PDB file of C-alpha atoms in Angstrom:
ATOM      1  CA  ASP A   1     124.158 152.427  62.406  1.00 69.00           C
ATOM      2  CA  VAL A   2     122.632 152.914  65.843  1.00 67.00           C
ATOM      3  CA  LYS A   3     119.092 154.102  65.864  1.00 90.00           C
ATOM      4  CA  VAL A   4     117.360 155.459  68.935  1.00 96.00           C
ATOM      5  CA  THR A   5     113.753 156.472  68.446  1.00 96.00           C
ATOM      6  CA  GLN A   6     111.281 158.200  70.697  1.00 97.00           C
ATOM      7  CA  SER A   7     107.535 157.804  70.489  1.00 92.00           C
ATOM      8  CA  SER A   8     106.668 161.474  69.956  1.00 93.00           C
ATOM      9  CA  ARG A   9     108.501 164.618  68.856  1.00 95.00           C
ATOM     10  CA  TYR A  10     105.933 166.938  70.414  1.00 97.00           C
ATOM     11  CA  LEU A  11     103.425 166.278  73.168  1.00 97.00           C
ATOM     12  CA  VAL A  12     100.939 168.519  74.949  1.00 98.00           C
ATOM     13  CA  LYS A  13      99.363 167.294  78.167  1.00 97.00           C
ATOM     14  CA  ARG A  14      97.266 168.776  80.932  1.00 98.00           C
ATOM     15  CA  THR A  15      98.287 169.105  84.567  1.00 98.00           C
ATOM     16  CA  GLY A  16      97.566 165.913  86.462  1.00 97.00           C
ATOM     17  CA  GLU A  17      97.590 163.620  83.443  1.00 97.00           C
ATOM     18  CA  LYS A  18      99.696 160.462  83.378  1.00 97.00           C
ATOM     19  CA  VAL A  19     102.265 160.697  80.617  1.00 97.00           C
ATOM     20  CA  PHE A  20     104.254 157.927  78.947  1.00 97.00           C
ATOM     21  CA  LEU A  21     107.377 158.630  76.907  1.00 98.00           C
ATOM     22  CA  GLU A  22     108.828 155.654  75.099  1.00 97.00           C
ATOM     23  CA  CYS A  23     112.304 155.042  73.764  1.00 97.00           C
ATOM     24  CA  VAL A  24     113.447 152.179  71.568  1.00 97.00           C
ATOM     25  CA  GLN A  25     116.987 151.297  70.455  1.00 97.00           C
ATOM     26  CA  ASP A  26     117.810 148.740  67.816  1.00 95.00           C
ATOM     27  CA  MET A  27     121.444 147.917  68.598  1.00 90.00           C
ATOM     28  CA  ASP A  28     121.116 145.539  71.546  1.00 92.00           C
ATOM     29  CA  HIS A  29     122.596 148.111  73.921  1.00 92.00           C
ATOM     30  CA  GLU A  30     122.713 147.211  77.593  1.00 90.00           C
ATOM     31  CA  ASN A  31     122.435 150.741  78.929  1.00 92.00           C
ATOM     32  CA  MET A  32     119.629 153.234  78.511  1.00 94.00           C
ATOM     33  CA  PHE A  33     119.162 156.721  79.940  1.00 95.00           C
ATOM     34  CA  TRP A  34     116.526 159.434  80.258  1.00 97.00           C
ATOM     35  CA  TYR A  35     117.573 163.097  80.423  1.00 98.00           C
ATOM     36  CA  ARG A  36     115.730 166.354  80.413  1.00 98.00           C
ATOM     37  CA  GLN A  37     117.212 169.381  78.689  1.00 97.00           C
ATOM     38  CA  ASP A  38     116.363 172.905  79.805  1.00 96.00           C
ATOM     39  CA  PRO A  39     117.983 176.177  78.653  1.00 92.00           C
ATOM     40  CA  GLY A  40     120.909 177.093  80.861  1.00 91.00           C
ATOM     41  CA  LEU A  41     120.743 173.818  82.793  1.00 94.00           C
ATOM     42  CA  GLY A  42     122.258 171.427  80.295  1.00 93.00           C
ATOM     43  CA  LEU A  43     121.352 167.745  80.294  1.00 96.00           C
ATOM     44  CA  ARG A  44     120.185 166.370  83.610  1.00 96.00           C
ATOM     45  CA  LEU A  45     119.869 162.639  84.223  1.00 95.00           C
ATOM     46  CA  ILE A  46     116.461 161.472  85.429  1.00 97.00           C
ATOM     47  CA  TYR A  47     116.837 157.665  85.477  1.00 95.00           C
ATOM     48  CA  PHE A  48     119.033 155.058  83.876  1.00 93.00           C
ATOM     49  CA  SER A  49     119.039 151.320  83.412  1.00 93.00           C
ATOM     50  CA  TYR A  50     121.908 148.853  82.957  1.00 90.00           C
ATOM     51  CA  ASP A  51     119.772 145.782  82.406  1.00 88.00           C
ATOM     52  CA  VAL A  52     116.238 144.606  81.831  1.00 91.00           C
ATOM     53  CA  LYS A  53     114.000 145.276  84.837  1.00 86.00           C
ATOM     54  CA  MET A  54     116.812 147.227  86.464  1.00 88.00           C
ATOM     55  CA  LYS A  55     116.637 150.968  87.173  1.00 92.00           C
ATOM     56  CA  GLU A  56     118.721 153.509  88.989  1.00 90.00           C
ATOM     57  CA  LYS A  57     117.845 157.051  90.020  1.00 92.00           C
ATOM     58  CA  GLY A  58     119.701 159.856  88.361  1.00 91.00           C
ATOM     59  CA  ASP A  59     120.088 163.393  89.628  1.00 91.00           C
ATOM     60  CA  ILE A  60     116.452 164.526  89.327  1.00 95.00           C
ATOM     61  CA  PRO A  61     114.143 161.483  89.696  1.00 96.00           C
ATOM     62  CA  GLU A  62     111.381 163.213  91.657  1.00 96.00           C
ATOM     63  CA  GLY A  63     108.044 163.086  89.874  1.00 96.00           C
ATOM     64  CA  TYR A  64     109.206 160.427  87.410  1.00 98.00           C
ATOM     65  CA  SER A  65     109.339 156.656  87.197  1.00 97.00           C
ATOM     66  CA  VAL A  66     110.652 154.277  84.538  1.00 97.00           C
ATOM     67  CA  SER A  67     110.043 150.833  83.163  1.00 96.00           C
ATOM     68  CA  ARG A  68     112.318 148.499  81.265  1.00 96.00           C
ATOM     69  CA  GLU A  69     110.535 145.243  80.519  1.00 93.00           C
ATOM     70  CA  LYS A  70     112.496 144.535  77.349  1.00 95.00           C
ATOM     71  CA  LYS A  71     116.115 145.256  76.536  1.00 95.00           C
ATOM     72  CA  GLU A  72     115.342 147.533  73.607  1.00 96.00           C
ATOM     73  CA  ARG A  73     112.637 149.631  75.277  1.00 97.00           C
ATOM     74  CA  PHE A  74     112.909 152.146  78.116  1.00 97.00           C
ATOM     75  CA  SER A  75     109.851 154.103  79.174  1.00 97.00           C
ATOM     76  CA  LEU A  76     109.649 157.281  81.213  1.00 98.00           C
ATOM     77  CA  ILE A  77     106.451 157.848  83.168  1.00 98.00           C
ATOM     78  CA  LEU A  78     105.145 161.069  84.634  1.00 97.00           C
ATOM     79  CA  GLU A  79     102.563 159.857  87.147  1.00 94.00           C
ATOM     80  CA  SER A  80     100.859 163.250  87.474  1.00 97.00           C
ATOM     81  CA  ALA A  81     102.222 165.828  85.077  1.00 98.00           C
ATOM     82  CA  SER A  82     102.970 169.290  86.391  1.00 98.00           C
ATOM     83  CA  THR A  83     103.844 172.513  84.590  1.00 98.00           C
ATOM     84  CA  ASN A  84     107.430 172.393  85.865  1.00 97.00           C
ATOM     85  CA  GLN A  85     107.885 169.175  83.874  1.00 98.00           C
ATOM     86  CA  THR A  86     107.530 171.109  80.626  1.00 98.00           C
ATOM     87  CA  SER A  87     110.848 170.347  78.948  1.00 98.00           C
ATOM     88  CA  MET A  88     112.733 168.547  76.195  1.00 98.00           C
ATOM     89  CA  TYR A  89     113.194 164.875  77.088  1.00 98.00           C
ATOM     90  CA  LEU A  90     116.082 162.955  75.556  1.00 98.00           C
ATOM     91  CA  CYS A  91     116.609 159.232  75.645  1.00 98.00           C
ATOM     92  CA  ALA A  92     120.041 157.687  75.086  1.00 96.00           C
ATOM     93  CA  SER A  93     121.609 154.249  74.904  1.00 94.00           C
ATOM     94  CA  SER A  94     125.133 152.870  75.044  1.00 91.00           C
ATOM     95  CA  LEU A  95     126.753 149.478  74.552  1.00 88.00           C
ATOM     96  CA  GLY A  96     129.059 149.625  77.567  1.00 82.00           C
ATOM     97  CA  ARG A  97     128.983 151.900  80.563  1.00 73.00           C
ATOM     98  CA  TRP A  98     131.850 154.067  79.268  1.00 76.00           C
ATOM     99  CA  ASP A  99     130.936 153.934  75.609  1.00 84.00           C
ATOM    100  CA  GLU A 100     129.412 156.686  73.518  1.00 90.00           C
ATOM    101  CA  GLN A 101     125.829 157.491  74.364  1.00 93.00           C
ATOM    102  CA  TYR A 102     123.558 157.639  71.325  1.00 95.00           C
ATOM    103  CA  PHE A 103     120.692 160.029  71.736  1.00 97.00           C
ATOM    104  CA  GLY A 104     117.173 159.948  70.371  1.00 97.00           C
ATOM    105  CA  PRO A 105     115.624 162.961  68.612  1.00 96.00           C
ATOM    106  CA  GLY A 106     113.918 164.175  71.772  1.00 97.00           C
ATOM    107  CA  THR A 107     110.329 164.753  72.858  1.00 97.00           C
ATOM    108  CA  ARG A 108     109.276 168.302  73.577  1.00 97.00           C
ATOM    109  CA  LEU A 109     106.645 167.998  76.296  1.00 98.00           C
ATOM    110  CA  THR A 110     104.392 170.891  77.219  1.00 98.00           C
ATOM    111  CA  VAL A 111     102.221 170.609  80.317  1.00 98.00           C
ATOM    112  CA  THR A 112      99.424 173.159  80.509  1.00 97.00           C
TER     113      THR A 112
ATOM    114  CA  GLY B   1     127.607 163.732  93.848  1.00 76.00           C
ATOM    115  CA  GLU B   2     129.580 165.086  90.945  1.00 83.00           C
ATOM    116  CA  ASN B   3     129.229 168.733  89.928  1.00 90.00           C
ATOM    117  CA  VAL B   4     130.453 170.001  86.551  1.00 95.00           C
ATOM    118  CA  GLU B   5     130.799 173.698  85.793  1.00 96.00           C
ATOM    119  CA  GLN B   6     131.256 174.892  82.207  1.00 97.00           C
ATOM    120  CA  HIS B   7     132.435 178.268  80.889  1.00 97.00           C
ATOM    121  CA  PRO B   8     131.717 180.351  78.984  1.00 97.00           C
ATOM    122  CA  SER B   9     128.004 179.952  78.362  1.00 97.00           C
ATOM    123  CA  THR B  10     128.304 181.711  75.004  1.00 98.00           C
ATOM    124  CA  LEU B  11     131.316 182.193  72.753  1.00 98.00           C
ATOM    125  CA  SER B  12     131.657 183.986  69.431  1.00 98.00           C
ATOM    126  CA  VAL B  13     134.755 183.388  67.339  1.00 98.00           C
ATOM    127  CA  GLN B  14     135.878 184.634  63.930  1.00 98.00           C
ATOM    128  CA  GLU B  15     136.074 181.891  61.329  1.00 98.00           C
ATOM    129  CA  GLY B  16     139.574 180.483  61.265  1.00 98.00           C
ATOM    130  CA  ASP B  17     140.367 181.425  64.859  1.00 98.00           C
ATOM    131  CA  SER B  18     140.528 178.995  67.780  1.00 98.00           C
ATOM    132  CA  ALA B  19     137.873 178.349  70.420  1.00 98.00           C
ATOM    133  CA  VAL B  20     138.413 177.072  73.951  1.00 98.00           C
ATOM    134  CA  ILE B  21     135.727 175.812  76.321  1.00 98.00           C
ATOM    135  CA  LYS B  22     136.596 174.989  79.915  1.00 98.00           C
ATOM    136  CA  CYS B  23     135.019 172.688  82.492  1.00 98.00           C
ATOM    137  CA  THR B  24     135.756 171.944  86.117  1.00 97.00           C
ATOM    138  CA  TYR B  25     134.568 168.963  88.119  1.00 96.00           C
ATOM    139  CA  SER B  26     134.241 168.362  91.834  1.00 93.00           C
ATOM    140  CA  ASP B  27     134.870 164.653  92.408  1.00 89.00           C
ATOM    141  CA  SER B  28     138.547 163.758  92.192  1.00 88.00           C
ATOM    142  CA  ALA B  29     137.560 160.125  91.516  1.00 86.00           C
ATOM    143  CA  SER B  30     136.009 161.026  88.151  1.00 89.00           C
ATOM    144  CA  ASN B  31     137.972 159.434  85.337  1.00 88.00           C
ATOM    145  CA  TYR B  32     136.011 159.711  82.106  1.00 90.00           C
ATOM    146  CA  PHE B  33     135.388 163.031  80.337  1.00 94.00           C
ATOM    147  CA  PRO B  34     133.424 163.142  77.070  1.00 95.00           C
ATOM    148  CA  TRP B  35     132.398 166.138  75.001  1.00 98.00           C
ATOM    149  CA  TYR B  36     129.123 166.242  73.066  1.00 98.00           C
ATOM    150  CA  LYS B  37     128.101 168.593  70.269  1.00 98.00           C
ATOM    151  CA  GLN B  38     124.478 169.521  69.638  1.00 98.00           C
ATOM    152  CA  GLU B  39     123.645 171.346  66.435  1.00 97.00           C
ATOM    153  CA  LEU B  40     120.461 173.384  66.297  1.00 95.00           C
ATOM    154  CA  GLY B  41     117.413 171.127  66.334  1.00 93.00           C
ATOM    155  CA  LYS B  42     119.489 167.957  66.432  1.00 95.00           C
ATOM    156  CA  ARG B  43     120.478 165.387  69.004  1.00 96.00           C
ATOM    157  CA  PRO B  44     123.765 165.552  70.961  1.00 97.00           C
ATOM    158  CA  GLN B  45     126.638 163.561  69.467  1.00 97.00           C
ATOM    159  CA  LEU B  46     129.963 162.555  70.959  1.00 96.00           C
ATOM    160  CA  ILE B  47     132.894 164.370  69.368  1.00 97.00           C
ATOM    161  CA  ILE B  48     135.804 163.388  71.612  1.00 97.00           C
ATOM    162  CA  ASP B  49     136.465 161.878  75.021  1.00 94.00           C
ATOM    163  CA  ILE B  50     139.407 161.428  77.353  1.00 92.00           C
ATOM    164  CA  ARG B  51     140.152 159.120  80.236  1.00 88.00           C
ATOM    165  CA  SER B  52     142.127 160.071  83.297  1.00 80.00           C
ATOM    166  CA  ASN B  53     145.212 158.087  82.362  1.00 81.00           C
ATOM    167  CA  VAL B  54     146.082 160.575  79.599  1.00 83.00           C
ATOM    168  CA  GLY B  55     146.567 164.341  79.644  1.00 90.00           C
ATOM    169  CA  GLU B  56     145.669 165.209  76.066  1.00 94.00           C
ATOM    170  CA  LYS B  57     143.890 163.722  73.083  1.00 94.00           C
ATOM    171  CA  LYS B  58     143.600 165.077  69.537  1.00 96.00           C
ATOM    172  CA  ASP B  59     141.333 164.346  66.620  1.00 95.00           C
ATOM    173  CA  GLN B  60     142.036 166.554  63.619  1.00 96.00           C
ATOM    174  CA  ARG B  61     140.997 170.101  64.612  1.00 97.00           C
ATOM    175  CA  ILE B  62     139.660 169.075  68.004  1.00 98.00           C
ATOM    176  CA  ALA B  63     141.671 168.424  71.145  1.00 98.00           C
ATOM    177  CA  VAL B  64     140.875 167.874  74.789  1.00 98.00           C
ATOM    178  CA  THR B  65     143.249 168.467  77.682  1.00 97.00           C
ATOM    179  CA  LEU B  66     142.874 167.196  81.231  1.00 96.00           C
ATOM    180  CA  ASN B  67     144.480 168.510  84.415  1.00 95.00           C
ATOM    181  CA  LYS B  68     143.603 166.052  87.176  1.00 92.00           C
ATOM    182  CA  THR B  69     145.386 168.026  89.864  1.00 93.00           C
ATOM    183  CA  ALA B  70     143.314 171.124  89.192  1.00 94.00           C
ATOM    184  CA  LYS B  71     140.226 169.057  88.280  1.00 95.00           C
ATOM    185  CA  HIS B  72     139.592 170.790  85.001  1.00 95.00           C
ATOM    186  CA  PHE B  73     139.464 169.818  81.349  1.00 97.00           C
ATOM    187  CA  SER B  74     139.148 171.857  78.172  1.00 98.00           C
ATOM    188  CA  LEU B  75     137.997 171.513  74.583  1.00 98.00           C
ATOM    189  CA  HIS B  76     140.110 173.211  71.933  1.00 98.00           C
ATOM    190  CA  ILE B  77     138.881 173.740  68.382  1.00 98.00           C
ATOM    191  CA  THR B  78     141.395 175.138  65.909  1.00 98.00           C
ATOM    192  CA  GLU B  79     140.778 176.698  62.482  1.00 98.00           C
ATOM    193  CA  THR B  80     137.091 177.060  63.262  1.00 98.00           C
ATOM    194  CA  GLN B  81     134.552 176.672  60.467  1.00 97.00           C
ATOM    195  CA  PRO B  82     130.862 177.641  60.199  1.00 97.00           C
ATOM    196  CA  GLU B  83     129.820 174.030  60.807  1.00 97.00           C
ATOM    197  CA  ASP B  84     131.425 174.228  64.255  1.00 98.00           C
ATOM    198  CA  SER B  85     128.555 176.483  65.361  1.00 98.00           C
ATOM    199  CA  ALA B  86     126.621 174.458  67.946  1.00 98.00           C
ATOM    200  CA  VAL B  87     126.115 173.932  71.654  1.00 98.00           C
ATOM    201  CA  TYR B  88     128.915 171.947  73.281  1.00 98.00           C
ATOM    202  CA  PHE B  89     128.488 169.965  76.503  1.00 98.00           C
ATOM    203  CA  CYS B  90     131.236 168.595  78.676  1.00 98.00           C
ATOM    204  CA  ALA B  91     130.596 165.732  81.079  1.00 96.00           C
ATOM    205  CA  ALA B  92     132.345 163.793  83.804  1.00 93.00           C
ATOM    206  CA  SER B  93     131.830 160.318  85.168  1.00 88.00           C
ATOM    207  CA  LEU B  94     133.024 158.034  87.903  1.00 73.00           C
ATOM    208  CA  SER B  95     133.919 154.417  87.303  1.00 62.00           C
ATOM    209  CA  ASN B  96     133.020 153.111  90.739  1.00 56.00           C
ATOM    210  CA  PHE B  97     130.746 150.138  90.273  1.00 55.00           C
ATOM    211  CA  GLY B  98     127.141 151.075  90.860  1.00 51.00           C
ATOM    212  CA  ASN B  99     127.647 154.794  90.438  1.00 52.00           C
ATOM    213  CA  GLU B 100     128.534 155.098  86.772  1.00 68.00           C
ATOM    214  CA  LYS B 101     126.605 157.963  85.280  1.00 82.00           C
ATOM    215  CA  LEU B 102     127.480 161.062  83.321  1.00 89.00           C
ATOM    216  CA  THR B 103     127.079 164.506  84.855  1.00 92.00           C
ATOM    217  CA  PHE B 104     126.870 167.166  82.155  1.00 95.00           C
ATOM    218  CA  GLY B 105     127.896 170.797  82.214  1.00 96.00           C
ATOM    219  CA  THR B 106     125.372 173.485  81.349  1.00 97.00           C
ATOM    220  CA  GLY B 107     126.602 173.917  77.781  1.00 97.00           C
ATOM    221  CA  THR B 108     128.428 176.502  75.665  1.00 98.00           C
ATOM    222  CA  ARG B 109     126.799 178.028  72.618  1.00 98.00           C
ATOM    223  CA  LEU B 110     129.582 178.543  70.091  1.00 98.00           C
ATOM    224  CA  THR B 111     128.950 180.878  67.162  1.00 98.00           C
ATOM    225  CA  ILE B 112     131.437 181.085  64.299  1.00 98.00           C
ATOM    226  CA  ILE B 113     131.367 184.486  62.624  1.00 97.00           C
ATOM    227  CA  PRO B 114     132.072 184.252  58.861  1.00 94.00           C
TER     228      PRO B 114
END
């Protein structure tokens, strides 16, 4: 059974802080993704990675960066958090590029 | 890039009736179309997907149809049950190497009325 975990369920940070969101999958999946989910906007792709140390920009990469040093771990970094980054962040992984994406439980980030 | 529009944003259906959710996409090269279901407070999960080489796919009470000419695809749920209440997301993806990512629709909140 695929398990995707995220480091925090809820997080409150102040404007300007550096924020790290971590995602770990235990099924040796090649592909990992970071989305943010906002009411009425659906799931929007921030960054994705098809291999260790590889990253590709999604649809809304501005203000974010990522790191994938190990196959099982994909980190999302907010260099200087802003209030408009308050959102639900979902990590996902998949075995192949067109396979099912398995999502983590999400991190609800509030930036004050 | 790809743009996916989803309608309606909310849908209420009497238990036992059918529900239909429609999506349109912009890039004619898209060839993979999954549907995800997200129950309240839970993570999205894949319920069915279709590739562009077929026009319809069924799995028990759920079916998806694809019209490549019109660039739209639909989710059909028959004999709806209370556990079908959730938010449903459609998505579309290209298979061109180096540009393989899912673009999601904005979601449909389906409520089954007992």
